[in-house]
Amino acid sequence: MPLISQRHGKDRVRVMRVNRDTDRHQARELTVTAMLHGDFDASYTEGANAGVIATDSIKNIVNIVARDHVGAENEDFAQALAAYFLDHYRQVAKVEIETGETRWTRLIVDGAPHDHSFLFDGNGRPTVTLTATREGVTLASGIDGFAFLKTTQSGWDNYVMDEATTLKSTSDRLLGTAMNASWRWLAKPVSYEAANARVIEVAMGVFATTFSPSLQRTLFLMGEAVLAAVQEVVEISMACPNKHYLPIDLSPFGRSSDGQVFTATDEPHGQIECTVGRA
C-alpha cells in the first residue's frame, strides 16, 4: 500500500513573549502549531527515523525562536520560525505554522495605559497562518470568535417561502455573530499590528453604520471596505454564525416584549461565509 501523504510536528505549544527592552513592556502569549513536510516517508513505511526531527525538538525550536525574536510581531515571528526549519534541515520541504494569540491589553491606571500591567481581552483571538517553502511564503492574519452585535438596522425578508418555511420576515431584528476571519497579505505592511487593527476598525464601521438586509450583504460590504482601506490585503474570508435572538412571547403574563426581551440561542445557528478578493 502506498503512503499518500505525511507530515509531523508539534501542536499547542504555548509560549509567552515579554519584551523588556524598555520600561514599557510588551506581552504576547501564543499557542503555536508547527508542522513539517519533507523527506520522512521511511519513518512511516520502514520505521527508519534517521533524519526525522523529534516533535519535542520542534517544541524547543519554537521556544528558541521566541527568545531570539521576543519583540517581533506575530506574523514576523511565524516567518522566522518557518525559516529556522528550512535553514537548518535540508530534509524539510514545507513548513506550516499556525498561531493563536491570547490577548493581553494594557491595564488603565489613573486614566493612562500602564507600562507592565495587563488585562485579559476575551473578544476574539488573533491568528496567523503561514505556509513556507524554499520558493516562497503564503501568509494570512485573522481573528477567531470576534463577537459583535447590533440591536436594530437589520432585517431579513423576500427569501424563499414554501412548505418548509416557518421563519417570519422582519425589517427590524437583532443581528449578532462571533466571526472567524482571515485576510491574506499581498505585501508586508509597515506594521502588521496596525494593519490588522485597521481591518477590524473598517469592518466594524460598515457593520455599525449600514442597514443590513442580510448578514450575507453585510459581510460583502465589510470585505469590500477592508480591501479599499488596506492595500496590502489581497483577499479576506469571513465565516459568521448567525446568533439568534428570538422575541419572547410574554402574552400569557399580560405583557408584550415590544422588541425588547429576547431568548439568546446559538444552536442550531445559521452559518454565513464568503471570500472577497481583488479582481
Short mmCIF file of C-alpha atoms in Angstrom, two decimals:
data_model
loop_
_atom_site.label_atom_id
_atom_site.label_comp_id
_atom_site.label_asym_id
_atom_site.label_seq_id
_atom_site.Cartn_x
_atom_site.Cartn_y
_atom_site.Cartn_z
CA MET A 1 0.00 0.00 0.00
CA PRO A 2 1.39 3.43 -0.89
CA LEU A 3 1.87 6.22 1.62
CA ILE A 4 -0.32 9.02 0.25
CA SER A 5 0.90 11.88 2.40
CA GLN A 6 2.61 12.61 5.68
CA ARG A 7 3.59 15.44 7.97
CA HIS A 8 4.55 15.73 11.60
CA GLY A 9 5.08 18.46 14.12
CA LYS A 10 4.05 19.87 17.47
CA ASP A 11 0.64 21.25 18.37
CA ARG A 12 -0.46 23.59 21.16
CA VAL A 13 2.97 24.88 22.08
CA ARG A 14 2.21 27.72 24.48
CA VAL A 15 4.76 30.47 24.82
CA MET A 16 4.62 33.94 26.35
CA ARG A 17 6.97 36.54 24.90
CA VAL A 18 7.62 39.56 27.11
CA ASN A 19 9.72 42.26 25.50
CA ARG A 20 11.56 44.14 28.27
CA ASP A 21 13.82 46.27 26.05
CA THR A 22 12.27 49.40 27.61
CA ASP A 23 10.35 50.15 30.79
CA ARG A 24 7.16 49.79 28.73
CA HIS A 25 6.86 46.02 28.45
CA GLN A 26 5.03 44.18 25.70
CA ALA A 27 3.32 40.83 26.30
CA ARG A 28 2.34 38.40 23.55
CA GLU A 29 1.04 34.95 24.54
CA LEU A 30 0.79 32.47 21.67
CA THR A 31 -0.37 28.94 21.10
CA VAL A 32 1.68 27.60 18.18
CA THR A 33 1.27 24.68 15.78
CA ALA A 34 4.36 23.83 13.69
CA MET A 35 4.06 21.07 11.08
CA LEU A 36 6.79 19.78 8.77
CA HIS A 37 6.55 18.18 5.33
CA GLY A 38 9.55 16.58 3.68
CA ASP A 39 11.71 13.51 3.32
CA PHE A 40 10.25 11.49 6.19
CA ASP A 41 8.49 8.65 4.33
CA ALA A 42 10.85 5.96 5.65
CA SER A 43 9.80 6.68 9.22
CA TYR A 44 6.28 5.58 8.26
CA THR A 45 6.99 2.81 5.76
CA GLU A 46 10.12 1.26 7.29
CA GLY A 47 10.31 2.52 10.85
CA ALA A 48 13.60 4.28 9.97
CA ASN A 49 13.86 7.55 11.89
CA ALA A 50 17.13 8.89 10.51
CA GLY A 51 16.53 12.49 9.54
CA VAL A 52 13.29 12.86 11.49
CA ILE A 53 13.13 15.94 13.72
CA ALA A 54 11.59 14.87 17.02
CA THR A 55 8.39 16.68 17.92
CA ASP A 56 9.99 17.58 21.27
CA SER A 57 12.79 19.29 19.33
CA ILE A 58 10.17 21.16 17.31
CA LYS A 59 8.70 22.45 20.58
CA ASN A 60 12.17 23.53 21.71
CA ILE A 61 12.74 25.35 18.43
CA VAL A 62 9.50 27.30 18.92
CA ASN A 63 10.87 28.46 22.28
CA ILE A 64 14.33 29.25 20.86
CA VAL A 65 12.88 31.38 18.07
CA ALA A 66 10.55 33.05 20.56
CA ARG A 67 13.57 34.16 22.58
CA ASP A 68 15.51 35.26 19.50
CA HIS A 69 12.51 37.29 18.25
CA VAL A 70 10.92 38.32 21.51
CA GLY A 71 9.74 41.69 20.22
CA ALA A 72 8.58 40.57 16.76
CA GLU A 73 5.02 40.92 15.61
CA ASN A 74 3.25 37.57 15.40
CA GLU A 75 3.44 37.44 11.60
CA ASP A 76 7.18 38.11 11.64
CA PHE A 77 7.66 35.54 14.39
CA ALA A 78 5.86 32.90 12.30
CA GLN A 79 8.07 33.69 9.32
CA ALA A 80 11.22 33.47 11.46
CA LEU A 81 10.08 30.13 12.86
CA ALA A 82 9.46 28.67 9.40
CA ALA A 83 12.81 30.00 8.18
CA TYR A 84 14.60 28.24 11.07
CA PHE A 85 13.33 24.83 9.93
CA LEU A 86 14.07 25.46 6.26
CA ASP A 87 17.55 26.84 7.00
CA HIS A 88 18.61 24.10 9.43
CA TYR A 89 17.12 20.94 7.90
CA ARG A 90 17.59 20.08 4.23
CA GLN A 91 15.04 17.27 4.53
CA VAL A 92 12.24 19.77 5.29
CA ALA A 93 10.43 20.83 2.12
CA LYS A 94 7.50 22.78 3.55
CA VAL A 95 6.58 24.27 6.91
CA GLU A 96 3.08 25.09 8.10
CA ILE A 97 2.76 27.45 11.06
CA GLU A 98 -0.42 28.45 12.85
CA THR A 99 -0.57 30.76 15.84
CA GLY A 100 -3.41 31.91 18.05
CA GLU A 101 -2.88 34.79 20.43
CA THR A 102 -4.30 35.12 23.92
CA ARG A 103 -4.63 38.88 24.03
CA TRP A 104 -3.47 40.94 26.98
CA THR A 105 -4.35 44.65 26.80
CA ARG A 106 -2.85 47.30 28.99
CA LEU A 107 -4.49 47.99 32.34
CA ILE A 108 -5.69 51.60 32.61
CA VAL A 109 -4.44 53.23 35.81
CA ASP A 110 -5.35 56.86 36.58
CA GLY A 111 -6.58 57.24 33.02
CA ALA A 112 -3.37 56.05 31.34
CA PRO A 113 -2.24 52.66 29.97
CA HIS A 114 0.13 51.00 32.45
CA ASP A 115 3.64 50.03 31.38
CA HIS A 116 3.66 46.48 32.72
CA SER A 117 0.16 45.50 33.90
CA PHE A 118 -2.40 43.89 31.62
CA LEU A 119 -6.00 42.66 31.43
CA PHE A 120 -7.26 39.63 29.53
CA ASP A 121 -9.04 40.63 26.33
CA GLY A 122 -11.55 37.88 25.66
CA ASN A 123 -13.13 39.20 22.45
CA GLY A 124 -11.50 37.42 19.56
CA ARG A 125 -8.27 35.50 19.21
CA PRO A 126 -5.80 36.90 16.67
CA THR A 127 -4.42 34.22 14.36
CA VAL A 128 -1.57 33.79 11.88
CA THR A 129 -1.44 31.05 9.23
CA LEU A 130 1.74 30.58 7.24
CA THR A 131 2.94 28.08 4.65
CA ALA A 132 6.60 28.36 3.69
CA THR A 133 8.79 26.55 1.18
CA ARG A 134 12.16 27.48 -0.27
CA GLU A 135 10.26 29.01 -3.19
CA GLY A 136 8.05 31.37 -1.21
CA VAL A 137 5.67 32.13 1.64
CA THR A 138 1.89 32.45 1.88
CA LEU A 139 0.84 34.46 4.93
CA ALA A 140 -2.57 35.31 6.36
CA SER A 141 -3.64 37.07 9.54
CA GLY A 142 -7.04 36.79 11.11
CA ILE A 143 -9.24 36.61 14.17
CA ASP A 144 -11.39 33.81 15.61
CA GLY A 145 -14.51 34.23 17.72
CA PHE A 146 -14.74 38.01 17.36
CA ALA A 147 -18.21 38.83 18.68
CA PHE A 148 -20.28 41.86 17.70
CA LEU A 149 -23.96 42.82 17.75
CA LYS A 150 -26.37 45.47 16.54
CA THR A 151 -29.82 45.89 18.10
CA THR A 152 -31.52 47.46 15.06
CA GLN A 153 -30.89 48.42 11.42
CA SER A 154 -31.04 44.78 10.34
CA GLY A 155 -33.75 42.85 8.55
CA TRP A 156 -34.47 39.61 6.72
CA ASP A 157 -37.22 39.33 4.11
CA ASN A 158 -38.01 38.42 0.49
CA TYR A 159 -36.47 34.95 0.87
CA VAL A 160 -37.89 31.65 -0.36
CA MET A 161 -41.32 30.95 1.11
CA ASP A 162 -42.59 27.39 0.68
CA GLU A 163 -43.91 24.43 2.64
CA ALA A 164 -40.67 24.23 4.66
CA THR A 165 -40.70 27.89 5.74
CA THR A 166 -41.75 28.82 9.26
CA LEU A 167 -39.49 31.85 9.85
CA LYS A 168 -41.32 35.17 9.65
CA SER A 169 -39.79 38.03 7.73
CA THR A 170 -38.77 41.18 9.56
CA SER A 171 -37.38 44.62 8.84
CA ASP A 172 -36.03 45.13 12.36
CA ARG A 173 -34.09 42.46 14.19
CA LEU A 174 -31.05 41.95 16.39
CA LEU A 175 -28.01 40.84 14.43
CA GLY A 176 -25.14 39.21 16.27
CA THR A 177 -22.28 36.91 15.40
CA ALA A 178 -18.90 35.60 16.52
CA MET A 179 -16.81 35.89 13.37
CA ASN A 180 -13.85 33.82 12.25
CA ALA A 181 -11.99 35.81 9.61
CA SER A 182 -8.65 35.70 7.83
CA TRP A 183 -7.01 38.07 5.39
CA ARG A 184 -4.19 37.14 3.06
CA TRP A 185 -1.28 39.52 2.55
CA LEU A 186 -0.19 40.69 -0.88
CA ALA A 187 2.61 42.79 0.60
CA LYS A 188 4.10 43.45 4.02
CA PRO A 189 2.52 46.46 5.76
CA VAL A 190 4.53 48.93 7.79
CA SER A 191 3.05 47.29 10.88
CA TYR A 192 1.02 44.09 10.90
CA GLU A 193 -0.49 45.04 14.25
CA ALA A 194 -1.66 48.43 12.98
CA ALA A 195 -2.92 47.00 9.69
CA ASN A 196 -4.83 44.23 11.50
CA ALA A 197 -6.44 46.80 13.76
CA ARG A 198 -7.41 48.83 10.69
CA VAL A 199 -9.07 45.76 9.12
CA ILE A 200 -11.27 45.33 12.20
CA GLU A 201 -11.95 49.06 12.50
CA VAL A 202 -13.11 49.35 8.89
CA ALA A 203 -15.23 46.20 9.01
CA MET A 204 -16.94 47.27 12.23
CA GLY A 205 -17.59 50.73 10.83
CA VAL A 206 -19.53 49.19 7.95
CA PHE A 207 -21.38 46.84 10.29
CA ALA A 208 -22.46 49.64 12.61
CA THR A 209 -23.47 52.28 10.07
CA THR A 210 -25.01 50.30 7.19
CA PHE A 211 -28.52 48.83 7.17
CA SER A 212 -28.23 45.06 6.85
CA PRO A 213 -30.81 43.36 4.61
CA SER A 214 -28.93 40.14 5.31
CA LEU A 215 -25.73 39.05 7.00
CA GLN A 216 -24.60 37.96 3.53
CA ARG A 217 -24.81 41.52 2.18
CA THR A 218 -23.14 42.99 5.25
CA LEU A 219 -20.18 40.61 5.01
CA PHE A 220 -19.65 41.50 1.36
CA LEU A 221 -19.72 45.23 2.12
CA MET A 222 -17.30 44.71 5.01
CA GLY A 223 -14.92 42.81 2.71
CA GLU A 224 -15.10 45.49 0.02
CA ALA A 225 -14.34 48.22 2.55
CA VAL A 226 -11.36 46.34 4.01
CA LEU A 227 -9.79 45.83 0.57
CA ALA A 228 -10.28 49.52 -0.24
CA ALA A 229 -8.73 50.65 3.05
CA VAL A 230 -5.82 48.22 3.46
CA GLN A 231 -3.98 47.92 0.17
CA GLU A 232 -1.64 45.19 1.41
CA VAL A 233 -4.56 42.75 1.82
CA VAL A 234 -5.36 40.78 -1.33
CA GLU A 235 -8.26 38.69 -0.02
CA ILE A 236 -10.44 38.40 3.07
CA SER A 237 -12.55 35.44 4.14
CA MET A 238 -15.25 35.66 6.80
CA ALA A 239 -17.31 32.94 8.46
CA CYS A 240 -20.13 34.09 10.70
CA PRO A 241 -22.56 32.03 12.75
CA ASN A 242 -25.83 33.95 12.93
CA LYS A 243 -26.50 34.15 16.66
CA HIS A 244 -30.27 34.18 17.03
CA TYR A 245 -32.17 36.37 19.48
CA LEU A 246 -35.82 35.28 19.47
CA PRO A 247 -38.59 37.53 20.82
CA ILE A 248 -40.16 36.03 23.92
CA ASP A 249 -43.93 35.63 23.96
CA LEU A 250 -45.00 37.37 27.16
CA SER A 251 -48.70 37.45 26.32
CA PRO A 252 -49.50 34.77 28.97
CA PHE A 253 -48.31 37.34 31.51
CA GLY A 254 -50.25 40.26 30.05
CA ARG A 255 -47.15 41.84 28.58
CA SER A 256 -45.61 42.43 25.18
CA SER A 257 -41.90 42.06 24.51
CA ASP A 258 -42.07 45.17 22.28
CA GLY A 259 -38.82 44.13 20.65
CA GLN A 260 -37.00 44.45 23.97
CA VAL A 261 -36.89 40.99 25.53
CA PHE A 262 -35.36 38.02 23.70
CA THR A 263 -34.15 34.47 24.19
CA ALA A 264 -30.49 34.11 23.18
CA THR A 265 -29.63 30.91 21.34
CA ASP A 266 -26.81 29.81 19.07
CA GLU A 267 -27.71 26.14 18.47
CA PRO A 268 -28.62 25.46 15.76
CA HIS A 269 -27.34 28.58 14.04
CA GLY A 270 -27.16 29.92 10.52
CA GLN A 271 -23.65 29.80 9.06
CA ILE A 272 -22.80 32.55 6.57
CA GLU A 273 -19.42 32.56 4.80
CA CYS A 274 -17.80 34.47 1.97
CA THR A 275 -14.46 35.46 0.50
CA VAL A 276 -13.90 38.87 -1.12
CA GLY A 277 -10.79 39.43 -3.20
CA ARG A 278 -9.23 41.80 -5.67
CA ALA A 279 -10.02 41.32 -9.34
#
